[in-house]
Amino acid sequence: MSSGYVPGLEGIVASQTAISMVDGENGRLVYQGYVIADLAEQMSFEEVAFLLWEGRLPNRSELDALSLELAGHRTLTQAANITLDALPTDTDPMDVLRSVVSVQGVEHRLGKPSVPLAIHATASFPTILAMFNRTQLGLEPIKPRADLGHAANYLYMMNGKESSPEMV
């Protein structure tokens, strides 16, 4: 007699989405109709973020505007920096994110989920994680740079030097 018990989430629909599709049998992940491997190879982080938020790829002016907006939200507030500095260096990175993002949410009163909120979070997450990582390593945190793309800035903040285009 079978108990019907299946470990994990096999066969369980946890949610439905129009944004992505997992084709496990063929090893494909698709975002908004684009295979993720193609996006990773051919598009910038900013282009893929725009695709996820808006359902289409951006034109040049939209991409430039998003890049500027992301760059403008990378710097943490004073309260967020104080919170980050107060956390023990052995804190789990997810707990670091939760704590600092909570402080920023109170400061900015960001409200309900929206594209502006997603942009703000997307811009600040790498700053939070890179600064904390360097602190854990006993290194001085590096401030974000607005002249670098999103991924390039994150790598710069983690490593202390600019990365090659291939790395980005």
PDB file of C-alpha atoms in Angstrom:
ATOM      1  CA  MET A   1       0.000   0.000   0.000  1.00  0.00           C
ATOM      2  CA  SER A   2       1.405   3.362  -1.079  1.00  0.00           C
ATOM      3  CA  SER A   3       1.171   6.286   1.304  1.00  0.00           C
ATOM      4  CA  GLY A   4       1.231   8.780  -1.563  1.00  0.00           C
ATOM      5  CA  TYR A   5       4.113  10.581   0.126  1.00  0.00           C
ATOM      6  CA  VAL A   6       6.410  12.382  -2.311  1.00  0.00           C
ATOM      7  CA  PRO A   7       9.437  14.148  -0.795  1.00  0.00           C
ATOM      8  CA  GLY A   8      10.171  17.716  -1.784  1.00  0.00           C
ATOM      9  CA  LEU A   9       8.021  19.657  -4.207  1.00  0.00           C
ATOM     10  CA  GLU A  10       7.935  17.103  -7.020  1.00  0.00           C
ATOM     11  CA  GLY A  11       4.616  17.448  -8.801  1.00  0.00           C
ATOM     12  CA  ILE A  12       3.555  20.408  -6.651  1.00  0.00           C
ATOM     13  CA  VAL A  13       2.591  23.670  -8.327  1.00  0.00           C
ATOM     14  CA  ALA A  14       3.830  26.344  -5.933  1.00  0.00           C
ATOM     15  CA  SER A  15       2.786  29.288  -8.079  1.00  0.00           C
ATOM     16  CA  GLN A  16       1.966  30.304 -11.616  1.00  0.00           C
ATOM     17  CA  THR A  17       3.684  33.036 -13.585  1.00  0.00           C
ATOM     18  CA  ALA A  18       3.650  34.520 -17.048  1.00  0.00           C
ATOM     19  CA  ILE A  19       7.205  35.835 -16.626  1.00  0.00           C
ATOM     20  CA  SER A  20       9.160  32.591 -16.734  1.00  0.00           C
ATOM     21  CA  MET A  21       8.899  28.969 -17.746  1.00  0.00           C
ATOM     22  CA  VAL A  22      10.999  26.076 -16.490  1.00  0.00           C
ATOM     23  CA  ASP A  23      11.456  23.347 -19.080  1.00  0.00           C
ATOM     24  CA  GLY A  24      13.165  20.795 -16.846  1.00  0.00           C
ATOM     25  CA  GLU A  25      13.055  17.978 -19.362  1.00  0.00           C
ATOM     26  CA  ASN A  26      15.112  20.019 -21.831  1.00  0.00           C
ATOM     27  CA  GLY A  27      17.156  21.906 -19.237  1.00  0.00           C
ATOM     28  CA  ARG A  28      15.833  25.322 -20.250  1.00  0.00           C
ATOM     29  CA  LEU A  29      14.752  28.361 -18.290  1.00  0.00           C
ATOM     30  CA  VAL A  30      12.817  30.946 -20.291  1.00  0.00           C
ATOM     31  CA  TYR A  31      12.167  34.580 -19.262  1.00  0.00           C
ATOM     32  CA  GLN A  32       9.493  36.475 -21.187  1.00  0.00           C
ATOM     33  CA  GLY A  33      10.001  34.141 -24.158  1.00  0.00           C
ATOM     34  CA  TYR A  34      13.826  34.344 -24.163  1.00  0.00           C
ATOM     35  CA  VAL A  35      16.056  31.405 -23.210  1.00  0.00           C
ATOM     36  CA  ILE A  36      18.098  32.459 -20.180  1.00  0.00           C
ATOM     37  CA  ALA A  37      21.350  31.147 -21.696  1.00  0.00           C
ATOM     38  CA  ASP A  38      20.861  33.516 -24.646  1.00  0.00           C
ATOM     39  CA  LEU A  39      20.075  36.442 -22.353  1.00  0.00           C
ATOM     40  CA  ALA A  40      23.150  35.759 -20.214  1.00  0.00           C
ATOM     41  CA  GLU A  41      25.376  35.622 -23.277  1.00  0.00           C
ATOM     42  CA  GLN A  42      23.948  38.539 -25.264  1.00  0.00           C
ATOM     43  CA  MET A  43      22.308  41.019 -22.874  1.00  0.00           C
ATOM     44  CA  SER A  44      23.434  43.211 -19.995  1.00  0.00           C
ATOM     45  CA  PHE A  45      22.063  42.862 -16.492  1.00  0.00           C
ATOM     46  CA  GLU A  46      20.118  46.078 -17.008  1.00  0.00           C
ATOM     47  CA  GLU A  47      18.482  44.782 -20.199  1.00  0.00           C
ATOM     48  CA  VAL A  48      17.362  41.566 -18.502  1.00  0.00           C
ATOM     49  CA  ALA A  49      16.044  43.447 -15.468  1.00  0.00           C
ATOM     50  CA  PHE A  50      14.017  45.719 -17.759  1.00  0.00           C
ATOM     51  CA  LEU A  51      12.691  42.644 -19.578  1.00  0.00           C
ATOM     52  CA  LEU A  52      11.524  41.089 -16.314  1.00  0.00           C
ATOM     53  CA  TRP A  53       9.891  44.280 -15.074  1.00  0.00           C
ATOM     54  CA  GLU A  54       8.348  45.536 -18.307  1.00  0.00           C
ATOM     55  CA  GLY A  55       7.831  42.354 -20.346  1.00  0.00           C
ATOM     56  CA  ARG A  56       9.985  43.514 -23.264  1.00  0.00           C
ATOM     57  CA  LEU A  57      13.541  44.534 -24.005  1.00  0.00           C
ATOM     58  CA  PRO A  58      14.337  48.247 -23.646  1.00  0.00           C
ATOM     59  CA  ASN A  59      15.190  50.657 -26.421  1.00  0.00           C
ATOM     60  CA  ARG A  60      18.402  52.703 -26.072  1.00  0.00           C
ATOM     61  CA  SER A  61      16.823  55.626 -24.191  1.00  0.00           C
ATOM     62  CA  GLU A  62      14.977  53.297 -21.790  1.00  0.00           C
ATOM     63  CA  LEU A  63      18.183  51.360 -21.139  1.00  0.00           C
ATOM     64  CA  ASP A  64      20.119  54.568 -20.504  1.00  0.00           C
ATOM     65  CA  ALA A  65      17.404  55.827 -18.131  1.00  0.00           C
ATOM     66  CA  LEU A  66      17.355  52.555 -16.185  1.00  0.00           C
ATOM     67  CA  SER A  67      21.152  52.513 -15.951  1.00  0.00           C
ATOM     68  CA  LEU A  68      21.147  56.054 -14.541  1.00  0.00           C
ATOM     69  CA  GLU A  69      18.386  55.216 -12.090  1.00  0.00           C
ATOM     70  CA  LEU A  70      20.181  52.102 -10.835  1.00  0.00           C
ATOM     71  CA  ALA A  71      23.421  54.059 -10.452  1.00  0.00           C
ATOM     72  CA  GLY A  72      21.566  56.756  -8.520  1.00  0.00           C
ATOM     73  CA  HIS A  73      20.260  54.308  -5.913  1.00  0.00           C
ATOM     74  CA  ARG A  74      23.494  52.414  -5.163  1.00  0.00           C
ATOM     75  CA  THR A  75      24.646  54.575  -2.284  1.00  0.00           C
ATOM     76  CA  LEU A  76      23.284  53.530   1.093  1.00  0.00           C
ATOM     77  CA  THR A  77      21.721  55.952   3.544  1.00  0.00           C
ATOM     78  CA  GLN A  78      23.489  56.883   6.762  1.00  0.00           C
ATOM     79  CA  ALA A  79      21.122  54.692   8.798  1.00  0.00           C
ATOM     80  CA  ALA A  80      21.699  51.754   6.448  1.00  0.00           C
ATOM     81  CA  ASN A  81      25.475  52.201   6.801  1.00  0.00           C
ATOM     82  CA  ILE A  82      25.181  52.359  10.598  1.00  0.00           C
ATOM     83  CA  THR A  83      23.107  49.174  10.564  1.00  0.00           C
ATOM     84  CA  LEU A  84      25.610  47.449   8.286  1.00  0.00           C
ATOM     85  CA  ASP A  85      28.519  48.483  10.521  1.00  0.00           C
ATOM     86  CA  ALA A  86      26.710  47.225  13.635  1.00  0.00           C
ATOM     87  CA  LEU A  87      26.166  43.679  12.358  1.00  0.00           C
ATOM     88  CA  PRO A  88      28.573  40.967  13.536  1.00  0.00           C
ATOM     89  CA  THR A  89      30.914  39.827  10.755  1.00  0.00           C
ATOM     90  CA  ASP A  90      29.649  36.247  11.042  1.00  0.00           C
ATOM     91  CA  THR A  91      26.074  37.269  10.174  1.00  0.00           C
ATOM     92  CA  ASP A  92      24.527  35.305   7.325  1.00  0.00           C
ATOM     93  CA  PRO A  93      24.378  37.459   4.147  1.00  0.00           C
ATOM     94  CA  MET A  94      20.604  36.949   3.839  1.00  0.00           C
ATOM     95  CA  ASP A  95      20.170  38.269   7.381  1.00  0.00           C
ATOM     96  CA  VAL A  96      22.365  41.230   6.450  1.00  0.00           C
ATOM     97  CA  LEU A  97      20.164  41.984   3.439  1.00  0.00           C
ATOM     98  CA  ARG A  98      16.963  41.657   5.461  1.00  0.00           C
ATOM     99  CA  SER A  99      18.234  43.965   8.198  1.00  0.00           C
ATOM    100  CA  VAL A 100      19.639  46.713   5.991  1.00  0.00           C
ATOM    101  CA  VAL A 101      16.739  46.618   3.524  1.00  0.00           C
ATOM    102  CA  SER A 102      14.297  46.941   6.436  1.00  0.00           C
ATOM    103  CA  VAL A 103      16.065  50.098   7.599  1.00  0.00           C
ATOM    104  CA  GLN A 104      16.052  51.519   4.075  1.00  0.00           C
ATOM    105  CA  GLY A 105      12.357  50.698   3.699  1.00  0.00           C
ATOM    106  CA  VAL A 106      11.523  52.667   6.821  1.00  0.00           C
ATOM    107  CA  GLU A 107      13.675  55.597   5.725  1.00  0.00           C
ATOM    108  CA  HIS A 108      12.408  55.787   2.170  1.00  0.00           C
ATOM    109  CA  ARG A 109       8.806  54.730   2.819  1.00  0.00           C
ATOM    110  CA  LEU A 110       8.904  52.775  -0.407  1.00  0.00           C
ATOM    111  CA  GLY A 111       5.424  51.322  -0.067  1.00  0.00           C
ATOM    112  CA  LYS A 112       3.817  48.569  -2.063  1.00  0.00           C
ATOM    113  CA  PRO A 113       5.706  46.465  -4.616  1.00  0.00           C
ATOM    114  CA  SER A 114       6.361  48.465  -7.776  1.00  0.00           C
ATOM    115  CA  VAL A 115       9.000  48.908 -10.458  1.00  0.00           C
ATOM    116  CA  PRO A 116      10.539  51.916  -8.594  1.00  0.00           C
ATOM    117  CA  LEU A 117      10.802  49.762  -5.462  1.00  0.00           C
ATOM    118  CA  ALA A 118      12.380  46.943  -7.493  1.00  0.00           C
ATOM    119  CA  ILE A 119      14.894  49.392  -8.974  1.00  0.00           C
ATOM    120  CA  HIS A 120      15.796  50.728  -5.539  1.00  0.00           C
ATOM    121  CA  ALA A 121      16.258  47.220  -4.118  1.00  0.00           C
ATOM    122  CA  THR A 122      18.158  45.982  -7.161  1.00  0.00           C
ATOM    123  CA  ALA A 123      20.511  48.957  -6.958  1.00  0.00           C
ATOM    124  CA  SER A 124      21.232  48.624  -3.245  1.00  0.00           C
ATOM    125  CA  PHE A 125      21.551  44.830  -2.832  1.00  0.00           C
ATOM    126  CA  PRO A 126      25.019  44.585  -4.444  1.00  0.00           C
ATOM    127  CA  THR A 127      26.243  47.542  -2.390  1.00  0.00           C
ATOM    128  CA  ILE A 128      25.050  45.939   0.837  1.00  0.00           C
ATOM    129  CA  LEU A 129      26.541  42.550   0.023  1.00  0.00           C
ATOM    130  CA  ALA A 130      29.859  43.829  -1.343  1.00  0.00           C
ATOM    131  CA  MET A 131      30.422  46.173   1.592  1.00  0.00           C
ATOM    132  CA  PHE A 132      29.613  43.444   4.094  1.00  0.00           C
ATOM    133  CA  ASN A 133      31.766  40.884   2.282  1.00  0.00           C
ATOM    134  CA  ARG A 134      34.790  43.164   2.370  1.00  0.00           C
ATOM    135  CA  THR A 135      34.177  43.855   6.062  1.00  0.00           C
ATOM    136  CA  GLN A 136      34.071  40.099   6.715  1.00  0.00           C
ATOM    137  CA  LEU A 137      37.424  39.769   4.947  1.00  0.00           C
ATOM    138  CA  GLY A 138      38.932  42.564   7.049  1.00  0.00           C
ATOM    139  CA  LEU A 139      39.084  44.894   4.039  1.00  0.00           C
ATOM    140  CA  GLU A 140      37.871  48.450   3.702  1.00  0.00           C
ATOM    141  CA  PRO A 141      34.465  48.657   1.979  1.00  0.00           C
ATOM    142  CA  ILE A 142      34.506  50.321  -1.422  1.00  0.00           C
ATOM    143  CA  LYS A 143      31.942  52.947  -2.367  1.00  0.00           C
ATOM    144  CA  PRO A 144      29.829  52.336  -5.472  1.00  0.00           C
ATOM    145  CA  ARG A 145      30.677  54.044  -8.742  1.00  0.00           C
ATOM    146  CA  ALA A 146      27.969  55.570 -10.909  1.00  0.00           C
ATOM    147  CA  ASP A 147      30.137  55.384 -14.035  1.00  0.00           C
ATOM    148  CA  LEU A 148      30.080  51.562 -14.108  1.00  0.00           C
ATOM    149  CA  GLY A 149      27.281  49.280 -15.207  1.00  0.00           C
ATOM    150  CA  HIS A 150      25.411  47.334 -12.552  1.00  0.00           C
ATOM    151  CA  ALA A 151      27.398  44.085 -12.759  1.00  0.00           C
ATOM    152  CA  ALA A 152      30.716  45.891 -13.294  1.00  0.00           C
ATOM    153  CA  ASN A 153      30.110  48.037 -10.220  1.00  0.00           C
ATOM    154  CA  TYR A 154      29.335  44.994  -8.063  1.00  0.00           C
ATOM    155  CA  LEU A 155      32.531  43.239  -9.165  1.00  0.00           C
ATOM    156  CA  TYR A 156      34.501  46.449  -8.560  1.00  0.00           C
ATOM    157  CA  MET A 157      33.086  46.783  -5.048  1.00  0.00           C
ATOM    158  CA  MET A 158      33.864  43.123  -4.299  1.00  0.00           C
ATOM    159  CA  ASN A 159      37.383  43.004  -5.763  1.00  0.00           C
ATOM    160  CA  GLY A 160      38.646  46.576  -5.557  1.00  0.00           C
ATOM    161  CA  LYS A 161      39.471  46.726  -9.253  1.00  0.00           C
ATOM    162  CA  GLU A 162      37.593  47.005 -12.514  1.00  0.00           C
ATOM    163  CA  SER A 163      36.762  43.724 -14.226  1.00  0.00           C
ATOM    164  CA  SER A 164      37.246  42.836 -17.863  1.00  0.00           C
ATOM    165  CA  PRO A 165      34.201  42.920 -20.154  1.00  0.00           C
ATOM    166  CA  GLU A 166      34.356  39.117 -20.274  1.00  0.00           C
ATOM    167  CA  MET A 167      33.963  38.921 -16.485  1.00  0.00           C
ATOM    168  CA  VAL A 168      31.041  41.332 -16.546  1.00  0.00           C
TER     169      VAL A 168
END
